[in-house]
XYZ file of C-alpha atoms in Angstrom:
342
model
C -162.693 37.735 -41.528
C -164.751 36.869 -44.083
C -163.853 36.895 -48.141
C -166.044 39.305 -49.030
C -164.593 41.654 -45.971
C -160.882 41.444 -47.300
C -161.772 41.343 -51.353
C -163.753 44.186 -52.565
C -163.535 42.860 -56.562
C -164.883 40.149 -58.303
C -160.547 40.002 -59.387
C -158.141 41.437 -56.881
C -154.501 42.094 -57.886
C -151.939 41.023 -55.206
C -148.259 42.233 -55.192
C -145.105 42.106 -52.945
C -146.996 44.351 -50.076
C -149.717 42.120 -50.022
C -152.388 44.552 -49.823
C -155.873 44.181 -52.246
C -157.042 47.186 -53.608
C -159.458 49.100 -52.267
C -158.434 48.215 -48.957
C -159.225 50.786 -46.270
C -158.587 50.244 -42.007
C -156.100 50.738 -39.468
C -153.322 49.131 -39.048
C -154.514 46.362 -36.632
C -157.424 45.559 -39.679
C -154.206 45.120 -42.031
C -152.665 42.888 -39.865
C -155.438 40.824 -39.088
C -157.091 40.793 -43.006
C -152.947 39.764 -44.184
C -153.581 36.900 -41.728
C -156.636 35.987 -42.676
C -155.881 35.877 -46.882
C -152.268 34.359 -46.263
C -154.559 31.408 -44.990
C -156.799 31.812 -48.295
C -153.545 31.972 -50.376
C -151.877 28.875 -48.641
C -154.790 26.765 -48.992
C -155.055 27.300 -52.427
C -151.304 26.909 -53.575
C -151.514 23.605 -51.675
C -154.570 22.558 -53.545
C -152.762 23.688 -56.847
C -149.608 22.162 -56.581
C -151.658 18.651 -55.623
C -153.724 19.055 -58.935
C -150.525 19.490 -60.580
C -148.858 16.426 -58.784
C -146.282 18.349 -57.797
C -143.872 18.122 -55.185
C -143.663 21.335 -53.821
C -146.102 24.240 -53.462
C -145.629 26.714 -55.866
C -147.889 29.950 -54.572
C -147.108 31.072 -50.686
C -148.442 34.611 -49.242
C -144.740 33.828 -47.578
C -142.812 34.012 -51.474
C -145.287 36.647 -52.871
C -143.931 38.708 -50.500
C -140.178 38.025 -51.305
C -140.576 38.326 -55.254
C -141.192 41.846 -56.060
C -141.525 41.221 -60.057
C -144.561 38.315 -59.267
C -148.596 39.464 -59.310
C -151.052 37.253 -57.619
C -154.876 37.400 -59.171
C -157.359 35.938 -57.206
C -160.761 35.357 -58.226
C -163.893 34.638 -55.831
C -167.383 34.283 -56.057
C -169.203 36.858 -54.141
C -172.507 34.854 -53.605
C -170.619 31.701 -52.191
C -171.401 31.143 -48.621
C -174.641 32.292 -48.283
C -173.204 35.716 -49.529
C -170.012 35.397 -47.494
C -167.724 34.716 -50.428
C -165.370 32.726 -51.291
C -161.896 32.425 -53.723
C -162.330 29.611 -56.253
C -159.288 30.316 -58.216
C -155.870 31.775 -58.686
C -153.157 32.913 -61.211
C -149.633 34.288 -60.802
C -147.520 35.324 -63.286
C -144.184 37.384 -63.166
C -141.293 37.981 -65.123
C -138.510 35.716 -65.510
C -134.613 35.792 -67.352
C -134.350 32.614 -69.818
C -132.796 31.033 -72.683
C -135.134 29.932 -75.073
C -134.492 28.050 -77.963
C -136.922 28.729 -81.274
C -137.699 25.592 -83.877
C -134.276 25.903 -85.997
C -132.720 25.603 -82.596
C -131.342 29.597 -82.476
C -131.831 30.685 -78.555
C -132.791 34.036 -77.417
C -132.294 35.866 -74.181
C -135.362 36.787 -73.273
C -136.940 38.014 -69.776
C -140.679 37.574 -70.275
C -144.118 37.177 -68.729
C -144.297 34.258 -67.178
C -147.446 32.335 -66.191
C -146.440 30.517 -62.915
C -149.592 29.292 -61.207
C -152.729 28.739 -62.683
C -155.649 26.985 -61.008
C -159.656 26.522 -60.898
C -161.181 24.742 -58.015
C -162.374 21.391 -58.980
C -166.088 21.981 -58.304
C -165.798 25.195 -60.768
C -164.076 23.977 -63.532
C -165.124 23.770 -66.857
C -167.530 26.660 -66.145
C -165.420 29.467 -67.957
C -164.434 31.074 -64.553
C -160.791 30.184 -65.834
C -161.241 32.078 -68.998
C -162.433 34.922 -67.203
C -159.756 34.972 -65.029
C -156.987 34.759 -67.863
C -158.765 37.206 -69.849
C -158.399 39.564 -67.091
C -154.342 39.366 -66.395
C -154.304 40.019 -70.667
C -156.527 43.566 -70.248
C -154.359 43.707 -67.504
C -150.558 43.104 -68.642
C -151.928 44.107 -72.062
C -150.437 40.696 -73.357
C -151.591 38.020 -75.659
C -151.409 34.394 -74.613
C -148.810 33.674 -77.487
C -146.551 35.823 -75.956
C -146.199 34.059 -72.276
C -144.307 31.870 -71.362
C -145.794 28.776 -69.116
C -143.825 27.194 -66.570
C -144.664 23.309 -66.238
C -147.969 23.397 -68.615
C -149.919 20.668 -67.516
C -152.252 18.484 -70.899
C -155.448 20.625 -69.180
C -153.306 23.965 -69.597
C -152.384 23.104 -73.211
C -156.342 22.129 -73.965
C -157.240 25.391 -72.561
C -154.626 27.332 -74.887
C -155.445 25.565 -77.963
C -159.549 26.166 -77.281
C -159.514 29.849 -76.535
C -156.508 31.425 -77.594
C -156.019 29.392 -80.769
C -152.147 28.099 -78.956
C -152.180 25.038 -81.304
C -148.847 23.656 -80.141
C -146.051 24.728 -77.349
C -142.298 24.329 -77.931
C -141.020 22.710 -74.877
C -137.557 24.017 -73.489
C -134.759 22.203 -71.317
C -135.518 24.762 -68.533
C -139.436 23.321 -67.562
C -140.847 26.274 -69.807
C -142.997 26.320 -72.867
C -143.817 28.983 -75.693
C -145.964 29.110 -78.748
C -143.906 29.013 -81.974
C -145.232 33.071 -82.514
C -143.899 34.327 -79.771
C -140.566 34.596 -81.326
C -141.844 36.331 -83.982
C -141.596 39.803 -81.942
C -137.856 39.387 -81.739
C -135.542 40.468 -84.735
C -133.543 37.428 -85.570
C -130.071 38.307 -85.259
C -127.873 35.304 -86.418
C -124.163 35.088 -85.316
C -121.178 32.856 -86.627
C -122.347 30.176 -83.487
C -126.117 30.160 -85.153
C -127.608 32.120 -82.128
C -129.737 35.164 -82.160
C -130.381 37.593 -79.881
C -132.470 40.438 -79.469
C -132.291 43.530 -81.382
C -130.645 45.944 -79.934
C -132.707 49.015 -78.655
C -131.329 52.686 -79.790
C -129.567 54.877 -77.255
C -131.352 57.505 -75.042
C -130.075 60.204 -72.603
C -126.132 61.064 -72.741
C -125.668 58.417 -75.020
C -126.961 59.418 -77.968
C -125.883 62.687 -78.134
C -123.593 63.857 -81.059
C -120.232 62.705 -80.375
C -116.639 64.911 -81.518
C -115.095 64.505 -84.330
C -112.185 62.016 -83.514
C -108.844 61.083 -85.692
C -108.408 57.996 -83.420
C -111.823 56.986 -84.176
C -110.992 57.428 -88.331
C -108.384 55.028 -87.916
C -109.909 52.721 -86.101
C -113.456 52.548 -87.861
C -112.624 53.585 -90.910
C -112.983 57.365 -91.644
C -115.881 59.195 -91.801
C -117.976 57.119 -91.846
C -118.029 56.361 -87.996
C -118.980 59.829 -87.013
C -121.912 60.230 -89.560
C -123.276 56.727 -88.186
C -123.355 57.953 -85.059
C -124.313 61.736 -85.421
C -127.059 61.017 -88.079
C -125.112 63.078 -91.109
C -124.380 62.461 -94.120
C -120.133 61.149 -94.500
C -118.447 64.095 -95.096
C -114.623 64.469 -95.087
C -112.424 67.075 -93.361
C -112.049 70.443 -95.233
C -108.690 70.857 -96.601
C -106.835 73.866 -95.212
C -106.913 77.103 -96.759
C -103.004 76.711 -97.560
C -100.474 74.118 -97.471
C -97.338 74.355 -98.151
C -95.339 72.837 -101.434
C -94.368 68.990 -100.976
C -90.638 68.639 -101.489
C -89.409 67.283 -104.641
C -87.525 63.593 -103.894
C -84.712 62.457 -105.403
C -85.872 59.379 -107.302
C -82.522 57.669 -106.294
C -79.649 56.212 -108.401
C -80.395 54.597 -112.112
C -79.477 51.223 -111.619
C -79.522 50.735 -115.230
C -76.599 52.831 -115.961
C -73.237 51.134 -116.718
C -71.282 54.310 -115.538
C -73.122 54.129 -111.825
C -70.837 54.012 -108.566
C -72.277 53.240 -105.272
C -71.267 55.588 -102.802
C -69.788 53.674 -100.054
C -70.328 55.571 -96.651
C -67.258 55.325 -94.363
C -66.847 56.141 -90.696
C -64.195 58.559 -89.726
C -61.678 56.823 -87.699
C -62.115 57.752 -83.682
C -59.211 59.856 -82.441
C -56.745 58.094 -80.674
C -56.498 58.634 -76.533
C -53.112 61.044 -75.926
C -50.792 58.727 -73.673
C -50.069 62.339 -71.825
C -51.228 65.542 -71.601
C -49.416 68.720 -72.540
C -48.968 70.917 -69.517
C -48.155 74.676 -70.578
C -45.461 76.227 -68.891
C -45.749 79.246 -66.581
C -45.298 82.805 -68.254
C -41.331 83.575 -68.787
C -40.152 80.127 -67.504
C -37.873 77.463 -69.984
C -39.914 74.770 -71.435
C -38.644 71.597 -69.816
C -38.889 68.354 -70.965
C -41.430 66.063 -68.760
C -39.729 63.676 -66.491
C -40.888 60.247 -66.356
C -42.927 59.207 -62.779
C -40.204 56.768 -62.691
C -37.486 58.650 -61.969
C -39.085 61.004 -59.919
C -38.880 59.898 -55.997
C -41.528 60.131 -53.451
C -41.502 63.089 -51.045
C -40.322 62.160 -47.685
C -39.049 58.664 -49.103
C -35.746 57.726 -48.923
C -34.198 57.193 -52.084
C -34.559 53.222 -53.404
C -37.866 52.807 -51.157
C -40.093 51.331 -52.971
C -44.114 52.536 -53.341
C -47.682 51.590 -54.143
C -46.771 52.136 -57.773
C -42.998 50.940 -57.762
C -43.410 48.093 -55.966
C -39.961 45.883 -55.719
C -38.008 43.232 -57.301
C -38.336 41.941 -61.000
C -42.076 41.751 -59.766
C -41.891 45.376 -59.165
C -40.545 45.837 -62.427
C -42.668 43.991 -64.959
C -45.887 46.000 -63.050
C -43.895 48.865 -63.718
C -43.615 48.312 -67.346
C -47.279 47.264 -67.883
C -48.125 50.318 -66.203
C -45.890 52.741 -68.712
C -47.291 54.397 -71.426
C -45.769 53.831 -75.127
C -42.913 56.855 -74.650
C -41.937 55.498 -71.507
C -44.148 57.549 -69.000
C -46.274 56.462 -65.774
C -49.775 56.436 -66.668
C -51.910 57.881 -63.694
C -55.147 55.767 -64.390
C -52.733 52.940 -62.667
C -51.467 54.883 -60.037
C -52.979 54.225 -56.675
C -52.745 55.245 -53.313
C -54.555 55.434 -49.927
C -55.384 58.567 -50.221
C -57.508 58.043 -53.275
């Protein structure tokens, strides 16, 4: 296929899909005219990238179609050929994330257009095609040439700023890129305590900005007021006071140190009671109070008498537990009474 069959425009715009404008045909005629300008596109990048002496091609039909943010202009001369047409030059641009750093060395995250590929064929240089051609991606982007960014300029790509668009200079940056010194100018220089700025920060749409509720945890935190009328455009205002509160107590302004006569009241902890070594048992309606026998004395059921138990034991052995074991007025205490049936 011939240029003239596959580019309608003096300019065609490229994108990801790879299709020119105006393009109409059946699907076989798309696959045959994508064949047919990948070839035009390939040629070119390789004659680019030698111009530029560099070592790898920078403009594929093959990585147009992987970068989705990258626009491929192509520019041909419709009379070439004995009328069959033919490209004589290319430019791709697209949009890139950097760090650039402006002349008093503050850096800016930026992410924007980015001129990636610019080249005239030899024979048609110096015959303002390549002004043309830039002019157009400006209408186009609706950009000026202070505010790209150029990847790699070459000394004939800072000539060609400086004559037409008045680029007197580019500021060089560690990552291969260069910018005129205006094109910071459209960022608001925001300087933090490390001597960077960023950009400014643009004002919330949708959900977040509307009005947002009064908050107590928010006074606290931002001090008052003055947070919500920031961010609900009012004026600070303070809470209303209620309609009726009631009377603060009165507080004691404590003791008068100065006063010979003054005491300190010494608080003191009632003693704790002290644990009963028995327990009273009341005796049953009509019966004699009788005096409680100690546990000692008192043999085991079913044991014959001078058999020792658990608790009696045997022996002066026997006996010392036994006392250890009594309380104060001489009875068995039950917290050391044991058995196997406890």
């Amino acid at each position: 296929m011939e240029v003239n069959d596959i580019l309608h425009e003096d300019i065609s715009k490229l994108n990801d899909l790879f299709i020119p404008d105006c393009f109409e045909g059946s699907v076989a005629d798309l696959r045959a005219m994508q064949a047919a300008l990948a070839k035009i596109v390939d040629a070119l990048g390789e004659q680019s990238a030698a111009a530029q002496g560099l070592n790898r091609i920078i403009t594929t039909a093959d990585k147009l179609r992987a970068s989705p943010t990258h626009t491929l202009y192509l520019l041909k001369d419709a009379t070439a050929k004995n009328g069959k047409g033919e490209v004589i030059g290319l430019l791709k641009v697209g949009y890139k994330h950097l760090f650039l750093f402006d002349e008093r060395d503050h850096v800016h995250e930026v992410e924007p257009l980015c001129v990636l590929d610019f080249y005239i064929v030899r024979d048609r240089q110096r015959s303002g095609y390549g002004r043309v051609l830039f002019d157009y991606m400006l209408h186009d982007m609706e950009m000026h040439a202070h505010q790209l960014a150029i990847d790699g300029p070459s000394a004939k790509m800072e000539q060609f700023l400086a004559k037409n668009y008045e680029v007197e200079r580019l500021l060089r940056q560690n990552n291969n890129f260069a910018v005129a010194p205006q094109f910071f100018e459209r960022f608001a220089d925001i300087s933090n305590k490390s001597g960077r700025s960023t950009p400014a920060v643009a004002a919330a749409v949708g959900r977040f900005a509307a009005p947002k509720p009064h908050s107590a945890i928010a006074n606290v935190i931002h001090g008052g007021a003055s947070y919500y009328a920031e961010n609900n455009g009012d004026e600070e205002r303070l809470p209303e006071p209620l309609p009726w509160a009631p009377p603060a107590p009165e507080l004691d302004d404590g003791p008068n140190w100065d006063d010979d006569d003054y005491q300190p009241e010494v608080a003191c902890k009632p003693p704790s009671p002290e644990r009963p070594s028995t327990l009273p048992v009341e005796p049953e309606a009509g019966a004699p109070p009788a005096a409680p026998a100690a546990f000692a004395d008192v043999p085991a059921a079913g044991l014959p008498s001078g058999a020792s138990t658990p608790a009696s034991g045997s022996g002066a052995a026997g006996a010392a537990r036994r006392d250890s074991q009594l309380t104060d007025k001489g009875y068995f205490d039950v917290k050391f009474y044991h058995n196997r049936l406890w």
